[in-house]
Each structure stands twice: as C-alpha cells, then as structure tokens.
Amino acid sequence: MSGSPSPSAARADTSRQAQKERTREAILAAALELSQTQGFAQTSLRQVARQAGVVPTAFYRHFAAMDELGLALVEQSFGTLRAMIRDAQRDPETFADIIDASAEVLVRVVKQNKAHFGFVARERNSGSEAVRQAIQRELELFISELAVVLARLPHLDTWSAEDVKLASGLFVRNMVYRAEQVVQMPDGRPDLEEEIKRKARREMRLIVLGFEKWDSHSG
C-alpha cells in the first residue's frame, strides 16, 4: 500500500538536498575565490574541485562545464547588483533622491561584495565568450529595469521609451565604472571612498542637467 514517506525517509531526503546545496555553494565560492587571482577563464575544473574539496565527478553533478559554472556566477553577482539598486530606488520622488541614495548604496554594497563585483569587472571584457555575453545580457536587463523607474520621474515621463532607456544606460555605465573603482580601492581609505561618492554624484547630476532641455520627439 503506497503512502507518504516515513519521517526517517523524509529527513534523509532533506539531508541529501541540503548536502547537495552545500556542495554547489562550495563550488561557486571556490571558483569565485580562484578567479580573483587568476581570472575565471584561466581557472580549470580540477582547480575548482580541489579548492571546493570535492572530486571532479561531484562537480559534474552540479555543472556540465566551466562555462555553466561561470553563468551561475554571473547570475549570483547580478542578484547582488539588483538588490543594491532596489535599495537605492525605493519610492524615489526626484532625481536627487536617486542620485544621493545611489552613490551611498553603491559604495557600501560593493565594499560588502567585492568578490562578486570584481568578477563582473574582470570577466565582462576578458572572460570566455559565454560569460561575456551573459554579463552583457544582464547589464541590458539592468538598464531596462532602471528605465522603468526613471520613466516615472519629471521630464522623462513624456519621453519615448527608447530615450528613457538611453538615459538609464548613462546612469548604469557610470555606476559600473565607479563600482570597479570601489573594487580596486584599498581597505581603510575613507578619503578615497568619499571621493568616489562625490564624483559619482556630480557625474549623475551632470547627466540630469540635460534632461530638462532634451526634446525626446525631435528625432
């Protein structure tokens, strides 16, 4: 007679699933750590397995190849980026709200997640083709998501969708550049941290200055 699994069987299934997830996270963490010193494209499957404390066959239970692992790291890294932007854009009413919050949140979150932001900074130009393309897709998605927020703000609420996305791209490229500076910033340098925030705010304000005069329908 069939029925629900016994409590002991259910516990065993939960334990196996938890161990599987721990192994996957160990592989991701190992790849992220190794990529900081030698780049992900130069990191081998065997190096990752050894660093994670698993055999290569265990790697294949989670990822078909190194490129698939790289794509998982891209997804993980941009999850951090999206959380950062959600914090910076919480119910903004003016551009000043976005600019001031973005500069503060950018530096704080990048400092807390240097490994992930460093991974994106390195691999978006020098990684494998699959990883580079994945990063580019995520950046384009990021630009589109920010455009939805910007479209609600003064002046841009009458713009074409294409022009709002162009404005969003200016903000995102600025933030990516400053994030890369934070990744390279030595620890214990509040002076450099404040300078990065000051420049980020000034650059974003300079972008905004052109919004009021821009005619989105002039072609």
C-alpha positions as CSV (number, residue, x, y, z in Angstrom):
1,M,0.0,0.0,0.0
2,S,1.5,3.3,-1.0
3,G,1.5,6.4,1.2
4,S,3.5,9.3,2.4
5,P,7.3,8.7,3.1
6,S,8.2,7.8,6.6
7,P,9.6,10.5,8.8
8,S,13.1,9.0,8.6
9,A,13.0,8.8,4.8
10,A,11.8,12.5,4.6
11,R,14.7,13.5,6.9
12,A,17.1,11.6,4.7
13,D,15.8,13.4,1.6
14,T,16.1,16.8,3.3
15,S,19.6,16.0,4.4
16,R,20.7,14.9,0.9
17,Q,19.2,18.0,-0.6
18,A,21.0,20.2,2.0
19,Q,24.3,18.5,1.3
20,K,23.8,18.9,-2.4
21,E,23.2,22.6,-2.0
22,R,26.2,23.0,0.3
23,T,28.4,21.3,-2.4
24,R,27.1,23.6,-5.1
25,E,27.7,26.7,-3.0
26,A,31.3,25.4,-2.2
27,I,32.0,25.0,-5.9
28,L,30.7,28.6,-6.6
29,A,32.7,30.0,-3.7
30,A,35.8,28.2,-4.9
31,A,35.5,29.4,-8.4
32,L,34.9,33.0,-7.2
33,E,38.0,32.9,-5.0
34,L,40.3,31.4,-7.7
35,S,39.0,33.9,-10.3
36,Q,40.2,36.8,-8.1
37,T,43.8,35.9,-8.5
38,Q,44.0,34.3,-12.0
39,G,40.7,35.1,-13.8
40,F,37.9,32.8,-14.4
41,A,38.9,31.9,-18.0
42,Q,42.2,30.7,-16.7
43,T,40.7,28.6,-13.9
44,S,40.4,24.9,-14.5
45,L,37.7,22.5,-13.4
46,R,40.2,20.5,-11.4
47,Q,41.4,23.6,-9.6
48,V,37.8,24.4,-8.6
49,A,37.1,20.9,-7.5
50,R,40.3,20.8,-5.4
51,Q,39.6,24.2,-3.8
52,A,36.0,23.2,-3.0
53,G,37.1,19.8,-1.5
54,V,35.2,17.7,-4.0
55,V,36.2,15.2,-6.7
56,P,35.7,16.2,-10.4
57,T,32.8,13.8,-10.8
58,A,31.0,15.7,-8.0
59,F,31.4,18.9,-10.0
60,Y,29.6,17.4,-12.9
61,R,26.6,16.6,-10.7
62,H,26.1,20.4,-10.5
63,F,27.6,21.9,-13.7
64,A,28.0,20.4,-17.1
65,A,31.1,22.5,-17.8
66,M,33.1,25.5,-16.6
67,D,31.0,27.9,-18.7
68,E,27.9,26.8,-17.0
69,L,29.6,27.5,-13.7
70,G,30.6,30.9,-15.0
71,L,26.9,31.6,-15.9
72,A,25.8,30.7,-12.4
73,L,28.4,33.2,-11.0
74,V,27.1,35.9,-13.3
75,E,23.5,35.2,-12.1
76,Q,24.7,35.3,-8.5
77,S,26.7,38.5,-9.0
78,F,23.8,40.4,-10.7
79,G,21.4,39.3,-7.9
80,T,23.6,41.3,-5.6
81,L,23.5,44.2,-8.1
82,R,19.7,44.2,-8.4
83,A,19.3,44.2,-4.6
84,M,21.6,47.2,-4.4
85,I,19.6,49.1,-6.9
86,R,16.3,48.2,-5.2
87,D,17.6,49.8,-2.1
88,A,18.7,52.9,-3.9
89,Q,15.4,53.4,-5.8
90,R,12.9,52.8,-3.0
91,D,10.0,55.0,-3.9
92,P,12.1,57.9,-5.4
93,E,10.3,61.2,-6.0
94,T,13.1,63.2,-7.5
95,F,16.4,62.7,-9.3
96,A,18.1,64.0,-6.2
97,D,16.7,61.0,-4.3
98,I,18.1,58.5,-6.8
99,I,21.5,60.2,-7.1
100,D,22.2,60.6,-3.4
101,A,20.9,57.2,-2.5
102,S,22.7,55.5,-5.4
103,A,26.1,57.0,-4.5
104,E,25.8,55.9,-0.9
105,V,24.4,52.4,-1.6
106,L,26.8,51.8,-4.4
107,V,29.9,52.2,-2.3
108,R,28.5,50.3,0.7
109,V,27.3,47.3,-1.2
110,V,30.3,46.9,-3.5
111,K,32.6,47.0,-0.4
112,Q,30.5,44.2,1.1
113,N,30.6,42.1,-2.1
114,K,33.9,42.9,-3.7
115,A,34.4,39.3,-4.9
116,H,31.2,39.4,-7.0
117,F,31.6,42.9,-8.4
118,G,35.3,42.1,-9.1
119,F,34.2,39.0,-11.0
120,V,31.9,41.1,-13.2
121,A,34.5,43.8,-13.8
122,R,37.2,41.3,-14.9
123,E,35.1,38.9,-16.9
124,R,32.9,41.4,-18.9
125,N,36.0,42.2,-21.0
126,S,38.3,39.3,-20.7
127,G,36.2,36.3,-19.8
128,S,35.0,33.5,-22.1
129,E,32.6,34.4,-24.8
130,A,29.7,32.7,-23.0
131,V,30.4,34.6,-19.8
132,R,30.9,37.9,-21.5
133,Q,27.6,37.6,-23.4
134,A,25.8,36.7,-20.2
135,I,27.2,39.8,-18.4
136,Q,26.1,41.9,-21.4
137,R,22.6,40.5,-21.3
138,E,22.4,41.1,-17.5
139,L,23.6,44.7,-18.0
140,E,21.0,45.3,-20.7
141,L,18.3,43.9,-18.4
142,F,19.6,46.1,-15.6
143,I,19.3,49.1,-17.9
144,S,15.7,48.2,-18.8
145,E,14.7,47.7,-15.1
146,L,16.2,51.1,-14.2
147,A,14.4,52.7,-17.2
148,V,11.0,51.7,-15.7
149,V,11.9,53.7,-12.5
150,L,13.2,56.7,-14.4
151,A,10.1,56.9,-16.7
152,R,8.0,57.9,-13.7
153,L,10.2,61.0,-12.9
154,P,9.7,64.6,-14.0
155,H,10.7,65.4,-17.6
156,L,11.2,61.8,-18.5
157,D,7.6,60.9,-18.1
158,T,6.9,62.4,-21.6
159,W,9.9,60.8,-23.3
160,S,9.9,57.9,-25.7
161,A,10.8,54.5,-24.3
162,E,13.9,54.5,-26.4
163,D,15.2,57.8,-24.9
164,V,14.4,56.8,-21.4
165,K,16.5,53.6,-21.9
166,L,19.3,55.7,-23.3
167,A,19.2,57.9,-20.1
168,S,19.2,54.7,-18.0
169,G,22.2,53.4,-19.8
170,L,24.1,56.6,-18.9
171,F,23.4,56.0,-15.2
172,V,24.3,52.3,-15.4
173,R,27.6,52.9,-17.2
174,N,28.5,55.5,-14.6
175,M,27.7,53.1,-11.7
176,V,29.6,50.2,-13.3
177,Y,32.7,52.4,-13.7
178,R,32.5,53.7,-10.1
179,A,31.8,50.1,-8.8
180,E,35.1,49.0,-10.5
181,Q,36.9,51.8,-8.7
182,V,35.5,50.6,-5.3
183,V,36.6,47.0,-6.1
184,Q,40.2,48.3,-6.6
185,M,40.1,50.7,-3.6
186,P,42.4,49.6,-0.7
187,D,40.8,48.9,2.6
188,G,40.8,51.6,5.2
189,R,40.7,54.5,2.9
190,P,37.6,56.6,3.7
191,D,39.1,59.5,1.8
192,L,39.0,57.5,-1.4
193,E,35.6,56.3,-0.6
194,E,34.2,59.8,-0.2
195,E,35.9,60.9,-3.4
196,I,34.3,58.1,-5.4
197,K,30.9,59.0,-4.0
198,R,31.4,62.7,-4.7
199,K,32.4,62.1,-8.3
200,A,29.5,59.7,-8.8
201,R,27.0,62.2,-7.5
202,R,28.5,65.0,-9.7
203,E,28.5,62.9,-12.8
204,M,24.9,61.8,-12.3
205,R,23.8,65.4,-11.7
206,L,25.6,66.4,-14.9
207,I,23.6,63.8,-16.8
208,V,20.4,65.1,-15.3
209,L,21.1,68.7,-16.3
210,G,20.5,67.8,-19.9
211,F,17.1,66.1,-19.2
212,E,15.0,69.3,-19.0
213,K,16.3,70.6,-22.3
214,W,16.1,67.3,-24.2
215,D,13.4,67.0,-26.8
216,S,12.6,63.3,-27.0
217,H,10.5,63.8,-30.1
218,S,12.9,65.9,-32.2
219,G,14.4,62.8,-33.8
